[in-house]
Amino acid sequence: MPRPTPAQIAYGSATVVLTTLAMLLLSQTRSGAGIAVITLSALALGLLVALRAPLPRRGRRESARGPAQRTPGHTGSRISEHSLGG
């Protein structure tokens, strides 16, 4: 399972906090059971929002061809010492 992105964590956390406050203020509940129900429902809604937040898109080339494959002689972005001219 992929790790959540910072945006997903932010959306989910904001949803939990704002939903809990809104429901507590609107319901004006004072019982422990009512507060527990509101808290659990806000957590469930925050989890739903975090999971449904859009994931970052891959680049067009990478998604069309699949992940980039390295060839055995490929060194990546490293420059050999001989090409530095020194």
PDB file of C-alpha atoms in Angstrom:
ATOM      1  CA  MET A   1       0.000   0.000   0.000  1.00  0.00           C
ATOM      2  CA  PRO A   2       1.494   3.366  -0.972  1.00  0.00           C
ATOM      3  CA  ARG A   3       2.264   5.946   1.674  1.00  0.00           C
ATOM      4  CA  PRO A   4      -0.136   8.886   1.954  1.00  0.00           C
ATOM      5  CA  THR A   5       1.019  12.142   0.412  1.00  0.00           C
ATOM      6  CA  PRO A   6       1.278  15.334   2.493  1.00  0.00           C
ATOM      7  CA  ALA A   7      -1.834  16.649   0.747  1.00  0.00           C
ATOM      8  CA  GLN A   8      -3.825  13.572   1.749  1.00  0.00           C
ATOM      9  CA  ILE A   9      -2.701  13.918   5.362  1.00  0.00           C
ATOM     10  CA  ALA A  10      -3.592  17.623   5.372  1.00  0.00           C
ATOM     11  CA  TYR A  11      -7.038  17.063   3.824  1.00  0.00           C
ATOM     12  CA  GLY A  12      -7.834  14.215   6.199  1.00  0.00           C
ATOM     13  CA  SER A  13      -6.646  16.078   9.301  1.00  0.00           C
ATOM     14  CA  ALA A  14      -8.509  19.255   8.399  1.00  0.00           C
ATOM     15  CA  THR A  15     -11.657  17.254   7.747  1.00  0.00           C
ATOM     16  CA  VAL A  16     -11.455  15.534  11.135  1.00  0.00           C
ATOM     17  CA  VAL A  17     -10.907  18.756  13.076  1.00  0.00           C
ATOM     18  CA  LEU A  18     -13.490  20.862  11.242  1.00  0.00           C
ATOM     19  CA  THR A  19     -16.117  18.125  11.140  1.00  0.00           C
ATOM     20  CA  THR A  20     -15.730  17.396  14.847  1.00  0.00           C
ATOM     21  CA  LEU A  21     -16.064  21.052  15.775  1.00  0.00           C
ATOM     22  CA  ALA A  22     -19.042  21.604  13.490  1.00  0.00           C
ATOM     23  CA  MET A  23     -20.941  18.543  14.709  1.00  0.00           C
ATOM     24  CA  LEU A  24     -20.235  19.293  18.372  1.00  0.00           C
ATOM     25  CA  LEU A  25     -21.408  22.882  17.994  1.00  0.00           C
ATOM     26  CA  LEU A  26     -24.495  21.998  15.946  1.00  0.00           C
ATOM     27  CA  SER A  27     -25.612  19.040  18.061  1.00  0.00           C
ATOM     28  CA  GLN A  28     -24.873  20.685  21.418  1.00  0.00           C
ATOM     29  CA  THR A  29     -24.366  17.269  22.932  1.00  0.00           C
ATOM     30  CA  ARG A  30     -23.043  16.978  26.456  1.00  0.00           C
ATOM     31  CA  SER A  31     -22.996  13.210  26.966  1.00  0.00           C
ATOM     32  CA  GLY A  32     -19.879  11.128  26.631  1.00  0.00           C
ATOM     33  CA  ALA A  33     -21.600   8.705  24.263  1.00  0.00           C
ATOM     34  CA  GLY A  34     -22.669  11.531  21.940  1.00  0.00           C
ATOM     35  CA  ILE A  35     -19.171  12.967  21.859  1.00  0.00           C
ATOM     36  CA  ALA A  36     -17.737   9.496  21.130  1.00  0.00           C
ATOM     37  CA  VAL A  37     -20.152   8.970  18.221  1.00  0.00           C
ATOM     38  CA  ILE A  38     -19.312  12.385  16.768  1.00  0.00           C
ATOM     39  CA  THR A  39     -15.581  11.775  17.157  1.00  0.00           C
ATOM     40  CA  LEU A  40     -15.714   8.356  15.514  1.00  0.00           C
ATOM     41  CA  SER A  41     -17.825   9.620  12.622  1.00  0.00           C
ATOM     42  CA  ALA A  42     -15.427  12.536  12.076  1.00  0.00           C
ATOM     43  CA  LEU A  43     -12.474  10.129  12.045  1.00  0.00           C
ATOM     44  CA  ALA A  44     -14.234   7.910   9.504  1.00  0.00           C
ATOM     45  CA  LEU A  45     -15.023  10.911   7.311  1.00  0.00           C
ATOM     46  CA  GLY A  46     -11.410  12.129   7.559  1.00  0.00           C
ATOM     47  CA  LEU A  47     -10.129   8.714   6.528  1.00  0.00           C
ATOM     48  CA  LEU A  48     -12.513   8.666   3.576  1.00  0.00           C
ATOM     49  CA  VAL A  49     -11.406  12.126   2.456  1.00  0.00           C
ATOM     50  CA  ALA A  50      -7.722  11.227   2.805  1.00  0.00           C
ATOM     51  CA  LEU A  51      -8.143   8.082   0.724  1.00  0.00           C
ATOM     52  CA  ARG A  52     -10.181   9.835  -1.961  1.00  0.00           C
ATOM     53  CA  ALA A  53      -7.808  12.801  -2.330  1.00  0.00           C
ATOM     54  CA  PRO A  54      -6.175  12.813  -5.755  1.00  0.00           C
ATOM     55  CA  LEU A  55      -2.804  11.121  -5.997  1.00  0.00           C
ATOM     56  CA  PRO A  56       0.050  12.817  -7.848  1.00  0.00           C
ATOM     57  CA  ARG A  57       0.067  11.957 -11.531  1.00  0.00           C
ATOM     58  CA  ARG A  58       2.978  10.334 -13.265  1.00  0.00           C
ATOM     59  CA  GLY A  59       4.578  11.951 -16.259  1.00  0.00           C
ATOM     60  CA  ARG A  60       3.055  11.110 -19.635  1.00  0.00           C
ATOM     61  CA  ARG A  61       6.102   9.289 -20.915  1.00  0.00           C
ATOM     62  CA  GLU A  62       6.547   7.190 -17.803  1.00  0.00           C
ATOM     63  CA  SER A  63       2.909   6.161 -17.552  1.00  0.00           C
ATOM     64  CA  ALA A  64       2.678   5.295 -21.259  1.00  0.00           C
ATOM     65  CA  ARG A  65       5.803   3.133 -21.326  1.00  0.00           C
ATOM     66  CA  GLY A  66       5.853   1.973 -17.752  1.00  0.00           C
ATOM     67  CA  PRO A  67       8.710   2.661 -15.337  1.00  0.00           C
ATOM     68  CA  ALA A  68      12.018   3.632 -16.852  1.00  0.00           C
ATOM     69  CA  GLN A  69      14.412   0.742 -17.374  1.00  0.00           C
ATOM     70  CA  ARG A  70      18.135   1.148 -16.846  1.00  0.00           C
ATOM     71  CA  THR A  71      20.646  -0.384 -19.162  1.00  0.00           C
ATOM     72  CA  PRO A  72      23.733  -2.041 -17.666  1.00  0.00           C
ATOM     73  CA  GLY A  73      26.122   0.638 -18.955  1.00  0.00           C
ATOM     74  CA  HIS A  74      23.965   3.554 -17.822  1.00  0.00           C
ATOM     75  CA  THR A  75      25.403   5.501 -14.872  1.00  0.00           C
ATOM     76  CA  GLY A  76      22.473   7.847 -14.306  1.00  0.00           C
ATOM     77  CA  SER A  77      23.253  11.509 -13.760  1.00  0.00           C
ATOM     78  CA  ARG A  78      26.812  10.933 -12.540  1.00  0.00           C
ATOM     79  CA  ILE A  79      29.646  12.402 -14.564  1.00  0.00           C
ATOM     80  CA  SER A  80      32.862  10.486 -14.767  1.00  0.00           C
ATOM     81  CA  GLU A  81      36.007  12.154 -13.475  1.00  0.00           C
ATOM     82  CA  HIS A  82      37.662  11.958 -16.877  1.00  0.00           C
ATOM     83  CA  SER A  83      35.079  14.227 -18.500  1.00  0.00           C
ATOM     84  CA  LEU A  84      35.664  17.121 -16.102  1.00  0.00           C
ATOM     85  CA  GLY A  85      38.805  18.238 -17.942  1.00  0.00           C
ATOM     86  CA  GLY A  86      40.965  18.473 -14.903  1.00  0.00           C
TER      87      GLY A  86
END
